[in-house]
Coordinates of C-alpha atoms in Angstrom, one line a residue:
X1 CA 132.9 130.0 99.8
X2 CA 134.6 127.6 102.7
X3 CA 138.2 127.9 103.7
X4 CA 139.8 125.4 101.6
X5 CA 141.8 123.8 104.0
X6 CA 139.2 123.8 106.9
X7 CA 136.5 122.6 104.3
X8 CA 139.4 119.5 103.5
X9 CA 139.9 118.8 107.0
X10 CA 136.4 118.2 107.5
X11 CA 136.0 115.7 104.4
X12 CA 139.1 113.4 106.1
X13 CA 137.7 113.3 109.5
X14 CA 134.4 112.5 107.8
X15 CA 135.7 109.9 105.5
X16 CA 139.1 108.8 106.6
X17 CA 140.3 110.1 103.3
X18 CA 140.9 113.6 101.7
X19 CA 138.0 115.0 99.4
X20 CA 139.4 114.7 95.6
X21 CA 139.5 110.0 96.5
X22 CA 135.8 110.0 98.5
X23 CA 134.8 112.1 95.0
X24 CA 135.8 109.7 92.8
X25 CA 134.8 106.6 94.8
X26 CA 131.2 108.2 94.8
X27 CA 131.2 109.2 91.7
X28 CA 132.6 106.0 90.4
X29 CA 129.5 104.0 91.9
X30 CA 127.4 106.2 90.1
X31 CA 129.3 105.6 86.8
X32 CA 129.9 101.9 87.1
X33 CA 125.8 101.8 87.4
X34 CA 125.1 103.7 84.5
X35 CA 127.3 102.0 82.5
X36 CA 126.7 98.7 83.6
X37 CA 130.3 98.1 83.7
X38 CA 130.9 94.5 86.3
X39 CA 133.8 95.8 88.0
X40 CA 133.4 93.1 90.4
X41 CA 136.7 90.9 91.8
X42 CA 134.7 87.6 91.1
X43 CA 132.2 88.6 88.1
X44 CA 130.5 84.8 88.4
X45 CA 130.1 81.9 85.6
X46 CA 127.9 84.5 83.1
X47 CA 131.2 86.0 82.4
X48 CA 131.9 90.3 83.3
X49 CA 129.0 91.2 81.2
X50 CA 125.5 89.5 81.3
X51 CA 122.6 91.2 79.8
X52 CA 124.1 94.5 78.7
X53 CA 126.0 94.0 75.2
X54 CA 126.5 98.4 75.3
X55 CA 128.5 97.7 78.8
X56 CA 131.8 99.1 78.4
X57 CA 134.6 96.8 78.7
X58 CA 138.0 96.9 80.8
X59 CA 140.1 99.4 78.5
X60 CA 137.0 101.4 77.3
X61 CA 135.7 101.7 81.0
X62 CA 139.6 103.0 81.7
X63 CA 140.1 104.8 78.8
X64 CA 136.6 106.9 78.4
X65 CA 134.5 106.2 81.7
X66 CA 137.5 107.1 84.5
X67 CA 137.7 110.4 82.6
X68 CA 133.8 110.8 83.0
X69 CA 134.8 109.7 86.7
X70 CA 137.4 112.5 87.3
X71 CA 135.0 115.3 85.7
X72 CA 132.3 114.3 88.1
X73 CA 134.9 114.3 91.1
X74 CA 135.7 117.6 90.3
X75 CA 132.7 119.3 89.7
X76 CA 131.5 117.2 93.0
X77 CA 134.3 118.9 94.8
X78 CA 133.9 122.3 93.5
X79 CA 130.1 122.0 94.7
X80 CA 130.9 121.3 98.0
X81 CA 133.8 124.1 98.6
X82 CA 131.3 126.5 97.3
X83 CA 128.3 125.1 99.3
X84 CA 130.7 124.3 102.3
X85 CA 129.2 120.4 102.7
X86 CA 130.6 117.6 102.7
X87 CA 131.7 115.7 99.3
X88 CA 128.4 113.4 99.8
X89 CA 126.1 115.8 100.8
X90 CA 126.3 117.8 97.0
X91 CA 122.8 117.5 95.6
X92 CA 122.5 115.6 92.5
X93 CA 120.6 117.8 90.3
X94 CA 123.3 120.3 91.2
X95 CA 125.7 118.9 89.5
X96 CA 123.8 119.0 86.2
X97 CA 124.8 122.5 85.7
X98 CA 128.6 122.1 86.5
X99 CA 129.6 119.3 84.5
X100 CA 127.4 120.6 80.9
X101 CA 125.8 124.3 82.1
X102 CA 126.2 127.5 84.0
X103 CA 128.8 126.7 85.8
X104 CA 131.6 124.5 83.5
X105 CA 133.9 127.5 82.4
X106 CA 134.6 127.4 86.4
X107 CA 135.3 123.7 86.9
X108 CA 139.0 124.8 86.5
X109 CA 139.7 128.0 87.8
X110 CA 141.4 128.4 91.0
X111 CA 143.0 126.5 93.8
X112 CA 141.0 123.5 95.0
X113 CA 142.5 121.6 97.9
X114 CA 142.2 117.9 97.0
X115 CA 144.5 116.3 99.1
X116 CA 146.8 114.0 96.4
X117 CA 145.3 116.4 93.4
X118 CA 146.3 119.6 95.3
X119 CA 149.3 120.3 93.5
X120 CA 147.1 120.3 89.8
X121 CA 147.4 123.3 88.0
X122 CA 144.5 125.2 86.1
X123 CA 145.5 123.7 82.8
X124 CA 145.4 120.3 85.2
X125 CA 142.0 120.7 86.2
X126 CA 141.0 122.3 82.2
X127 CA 142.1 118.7 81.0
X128 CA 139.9 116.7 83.2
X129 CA 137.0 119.0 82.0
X130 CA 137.8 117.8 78.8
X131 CA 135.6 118.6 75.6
X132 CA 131.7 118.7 75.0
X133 CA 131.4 114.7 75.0
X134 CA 133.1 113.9 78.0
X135 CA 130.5 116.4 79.5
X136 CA 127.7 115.1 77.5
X137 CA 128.2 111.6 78.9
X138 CA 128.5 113.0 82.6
X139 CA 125.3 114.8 82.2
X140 CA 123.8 111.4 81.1
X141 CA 125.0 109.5 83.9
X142 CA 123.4 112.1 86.4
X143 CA 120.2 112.5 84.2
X144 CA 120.1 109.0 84.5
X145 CA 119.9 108.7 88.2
X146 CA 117.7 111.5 88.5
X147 CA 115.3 110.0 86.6
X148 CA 115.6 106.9 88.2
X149 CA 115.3 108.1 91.6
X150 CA 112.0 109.8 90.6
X151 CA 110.4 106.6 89.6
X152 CA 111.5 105.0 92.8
X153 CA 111.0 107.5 95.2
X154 CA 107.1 108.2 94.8
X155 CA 106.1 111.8 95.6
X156 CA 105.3 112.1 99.4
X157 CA 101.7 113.2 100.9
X158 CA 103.0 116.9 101.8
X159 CA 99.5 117.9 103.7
X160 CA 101.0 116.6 106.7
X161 CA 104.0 118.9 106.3
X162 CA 106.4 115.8 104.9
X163 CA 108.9 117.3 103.2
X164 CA 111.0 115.5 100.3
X165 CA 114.1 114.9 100.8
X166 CA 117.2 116.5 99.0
X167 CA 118.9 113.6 96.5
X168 CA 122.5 114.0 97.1
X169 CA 125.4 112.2 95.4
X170 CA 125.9 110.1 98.9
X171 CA 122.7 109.0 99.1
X172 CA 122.2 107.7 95.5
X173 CA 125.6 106.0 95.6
X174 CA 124.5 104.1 98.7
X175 CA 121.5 103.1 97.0
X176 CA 123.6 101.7 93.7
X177 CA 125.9 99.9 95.6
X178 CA 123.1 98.2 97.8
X179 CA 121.1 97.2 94.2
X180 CA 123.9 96.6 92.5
X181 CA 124.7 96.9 88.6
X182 CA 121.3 96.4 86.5
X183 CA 121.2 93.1 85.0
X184 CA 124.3 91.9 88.0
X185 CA 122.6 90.6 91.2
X186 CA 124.0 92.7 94.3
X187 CA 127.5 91.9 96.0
X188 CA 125.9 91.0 98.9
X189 CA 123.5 88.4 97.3
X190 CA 126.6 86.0 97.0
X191 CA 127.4 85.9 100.8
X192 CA 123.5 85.5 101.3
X193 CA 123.2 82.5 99.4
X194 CA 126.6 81.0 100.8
X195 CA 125.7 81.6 104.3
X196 CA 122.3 80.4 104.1
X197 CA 123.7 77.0 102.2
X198 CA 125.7 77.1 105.3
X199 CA 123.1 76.9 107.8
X200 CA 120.9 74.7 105.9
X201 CA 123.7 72.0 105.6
X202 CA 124.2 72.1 109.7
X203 CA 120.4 72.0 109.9
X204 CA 120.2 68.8 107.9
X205 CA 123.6 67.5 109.9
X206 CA 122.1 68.2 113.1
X207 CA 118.5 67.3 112.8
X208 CA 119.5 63.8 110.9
X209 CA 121.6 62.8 113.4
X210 CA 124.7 63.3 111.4
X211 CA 126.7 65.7 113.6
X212 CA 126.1 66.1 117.6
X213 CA 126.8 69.3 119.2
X214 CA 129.2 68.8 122.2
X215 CA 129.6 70.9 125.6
X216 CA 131.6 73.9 124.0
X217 CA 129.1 73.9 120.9
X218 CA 126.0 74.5 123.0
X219 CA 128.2 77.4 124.9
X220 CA 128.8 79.3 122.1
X221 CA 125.9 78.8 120.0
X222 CA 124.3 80.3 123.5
X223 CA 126.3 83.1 123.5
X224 CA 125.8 84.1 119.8
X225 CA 122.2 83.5 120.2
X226 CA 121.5 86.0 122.7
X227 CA 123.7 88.5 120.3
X228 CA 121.5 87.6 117.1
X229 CA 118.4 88.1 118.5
X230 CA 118.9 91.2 120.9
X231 CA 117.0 94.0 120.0
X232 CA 118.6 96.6 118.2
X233 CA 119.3 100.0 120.4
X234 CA 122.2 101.7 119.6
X235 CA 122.4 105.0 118.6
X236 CA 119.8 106.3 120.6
X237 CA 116.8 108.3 119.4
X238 CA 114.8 110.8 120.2
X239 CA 112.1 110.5 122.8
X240 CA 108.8 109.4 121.6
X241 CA 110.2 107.6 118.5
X242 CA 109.2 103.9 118.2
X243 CA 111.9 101.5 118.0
X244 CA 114.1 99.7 116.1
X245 CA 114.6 102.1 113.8
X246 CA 116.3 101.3 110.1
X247 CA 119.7 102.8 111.5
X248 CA 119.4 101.0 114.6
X249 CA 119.4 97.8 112.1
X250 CA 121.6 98.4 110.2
X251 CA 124.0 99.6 113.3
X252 CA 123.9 95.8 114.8
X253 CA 125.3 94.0 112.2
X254 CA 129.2 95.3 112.6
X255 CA 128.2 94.8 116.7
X256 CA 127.3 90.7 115.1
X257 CA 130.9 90.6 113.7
X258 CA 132.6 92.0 116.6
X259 CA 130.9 90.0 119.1
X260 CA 131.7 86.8 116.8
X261 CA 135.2 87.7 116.6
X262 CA 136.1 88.3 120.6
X263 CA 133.9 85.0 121.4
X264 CA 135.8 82.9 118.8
X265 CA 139.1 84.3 120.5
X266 CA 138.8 82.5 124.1
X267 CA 140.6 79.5 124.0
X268 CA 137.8 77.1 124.4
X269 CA 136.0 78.3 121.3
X270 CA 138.4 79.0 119.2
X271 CA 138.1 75.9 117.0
X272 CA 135.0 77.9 115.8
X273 CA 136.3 80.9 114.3
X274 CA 138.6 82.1 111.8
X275 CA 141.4 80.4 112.8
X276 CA 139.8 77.1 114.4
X277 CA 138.7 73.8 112.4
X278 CA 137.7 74.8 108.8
X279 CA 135.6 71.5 109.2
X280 CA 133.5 72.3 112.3
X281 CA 130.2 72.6 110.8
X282 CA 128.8 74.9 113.4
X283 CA 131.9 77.3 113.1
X284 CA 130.8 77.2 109.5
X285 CA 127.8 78.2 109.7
X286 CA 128.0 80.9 112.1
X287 CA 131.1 82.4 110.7
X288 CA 129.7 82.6 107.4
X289 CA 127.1 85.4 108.7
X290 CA 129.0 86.5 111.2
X291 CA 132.1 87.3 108.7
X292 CA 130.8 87.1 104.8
X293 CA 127.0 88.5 105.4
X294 CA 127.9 91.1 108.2
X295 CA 130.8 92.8 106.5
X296 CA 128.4 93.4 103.4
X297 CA 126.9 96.3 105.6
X298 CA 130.2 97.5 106.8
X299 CA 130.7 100.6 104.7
X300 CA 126.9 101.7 105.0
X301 CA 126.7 101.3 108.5
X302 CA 130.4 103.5 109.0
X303 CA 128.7 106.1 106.7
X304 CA 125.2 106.3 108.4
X305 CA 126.4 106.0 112.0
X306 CA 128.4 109.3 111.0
X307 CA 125.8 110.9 109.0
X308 CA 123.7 110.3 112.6
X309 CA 125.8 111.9 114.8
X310 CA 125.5 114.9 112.5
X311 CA 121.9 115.1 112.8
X312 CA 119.9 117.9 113.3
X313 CA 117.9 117.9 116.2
X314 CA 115.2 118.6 114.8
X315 CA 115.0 116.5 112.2
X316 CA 112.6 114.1 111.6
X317 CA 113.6 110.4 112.2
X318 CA 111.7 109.1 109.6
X319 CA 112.4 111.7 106.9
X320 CA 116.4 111.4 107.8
X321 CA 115.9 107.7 107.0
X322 CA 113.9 108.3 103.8
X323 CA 117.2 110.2 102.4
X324 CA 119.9 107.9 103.4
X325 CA 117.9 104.5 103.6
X326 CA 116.6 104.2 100.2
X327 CA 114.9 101.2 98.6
X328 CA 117.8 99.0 98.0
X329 CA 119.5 99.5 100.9
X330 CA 117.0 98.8 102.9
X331 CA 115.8 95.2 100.7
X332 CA 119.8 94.6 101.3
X333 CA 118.9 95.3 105.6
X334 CA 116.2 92.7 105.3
X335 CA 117.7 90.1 103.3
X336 CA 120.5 90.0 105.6
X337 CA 118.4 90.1 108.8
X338 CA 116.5 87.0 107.2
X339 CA 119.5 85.0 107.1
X340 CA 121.0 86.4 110.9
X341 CA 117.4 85.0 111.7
X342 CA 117.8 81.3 110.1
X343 CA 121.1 81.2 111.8
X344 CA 119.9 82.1 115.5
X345 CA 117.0 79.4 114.7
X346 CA 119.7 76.8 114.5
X347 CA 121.6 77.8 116.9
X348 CA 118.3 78.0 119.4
X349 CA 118.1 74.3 118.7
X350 CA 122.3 73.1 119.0
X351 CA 121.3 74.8 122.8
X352 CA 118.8 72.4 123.3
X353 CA 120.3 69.7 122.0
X354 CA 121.3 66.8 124.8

């Protein structure tokens, strides 16, 4: 078993936060999909719960699910100490027997050091174990996503030596978060639509003579063009691997943002950012992706820019991608490259515009 405390230390330089809250949080994405609970700020004109009448509501979700939350935090946690990974790293099927198996008399004996939970005692942890439903539901939840994953992830061709990738807790959280709730379109659907109204009503502006770009317009659309349609680099790979690569995509969209922001901070353009002319149509347009969209992929790309630095060598490019760019995530990449794409099309014509 890991040193407690050196095993902590590396969850919060992982994750900016100690184990026992990036437990939860992961856990809690896994919960919220099996559930179907909308925990959503803005659940949209349907109402919190379209499509699934069994979705818990606010107080059940609080009273019975968070419960379900805490159990799978803690056998998560307990996992990890014992494997000496990372909270995200904890192999899914794993957790099967912790929560309802060979392992649940353990869940609450001995110190565990969770950061804010550290101070719990043994009859602390016993409570959040709680009784044969509460683990009956968490074995459902993971049963759930196991199965799941099964159907999505087809079986690959091992003659060539591919191997399958582990399914760990990170991973399929990812993946939930990118596809969002079943029967709730994605969080980052809304932006996507927005954005691309966006463009399309500056297209229509420009191209029907309604709105003529001046000077400073064609300068900065120039500038952002050349960002949205660089080629993607950054991290490196290894030698001999084709280029871009899924977590060189998903990489450029924070650089999008960033870029956006310092441009839209010299004086001459800033009437087109955040703080310029909330009626400049370009700035609208552009800061729409480069704001809304971009920050969609803001927590996946922190999490996979670290879970590439820690890399083995070795490692194959496209099997590490496999595991921690599944399906959704990656029809999330695309959808949001689409719209960068419309936007650099526009903006390709306000530069040649008289």
């Amino acid at each position: 078993m890991a040193d407690g405390q050196g095993w902590e230390r590396r969850n919060e330089h992982a994750y900016g936060m100690v184990a026992w809250r990036r437990a939860v949080m992961t856990c809690g994405a896994l919960v919220v999909w099996s559930t179907g609970y909308d925990n959503r700020a803005d659940p949209g004109p349907r109402g919190p719960r379209p499509g699934r009448p069994d979705a818990p509501g606010a107080a059940e979700f609080n009273s019975v699910w968070m419960r379900v939350v805490a159990l799978l935090a803690l056998a998560a946690c307990r996992a990890a100490r014992e494997a000496d990974v990372l909270v995200d790293d904890v192999e899914l099927p794993t957790l099967l027997g912790w929560v309802d198996g060979v392992h649940t008399a353990r869940l609450h004996r001995g110190p565990l050091e969770t950061g804010e939970a550290r101070e719990r005692t043994e009859a602390g942890w016993l409570e959040l174990v709680g009784d044969e439903t509460r683990q009956c539901l968490a074995r459902q939840v993971l049963a759930d996503h196991v199965a799941v994953h099964m159907a999505d992830e087809p079986e690959p061709d091992t003659r060539d030596g591919t191997e399958l990738p582990p399914l760990t807790i990170g991973d399929r959280a990812r993946a939930v978060r990118a596809a969002g709730i079943p029967d709730l379109e994605p969080e980052w659907a809304g932006p996507v639509a927005h954005a691309r109204a966006r463009i399309e009503r500056l297209e229509l502006a420009l191209r029907g003579g309604l709105w003529t770009p001046t000077t400073e317009h064609r300068r900065f659309a120039e500038i952002l063009h050349r960002t949205l349609v660089a080629e993607p680099d950054f991290p490196s790979l290894p030698e001999g691997v084709p280029g871009p690569a899924w977590v060189q995509r998903v990489l450029r969209m924070p650089h999008i943002g960033s870029t956006y922001l310092a441009v839209t901070e010299l004086p001459e353009f800033v009437a087109y950012g955040p703080l310029g002319d909330a009626g400049d149509l370009l700035g609208i347009a552009v800061g729409s992706v480069a704001t809304d969209v971009v920050r969609t992929t803001e927590n996946m790309a922190v999490d996979l820019e670290k879970l590439w630095a820690a890399r083995p060598a070795d490692e194959p490019v496209a099997l590490w991608e496999r595991a921690h760019l599944p399906a959704p995530v990656r029809t999330q990449v695309l959808a949001v490259e689409k719209v960068v794409h419309e936007l650099s099309v526009i903006l390709s014509d306000v530069c040649r515009r008289p």
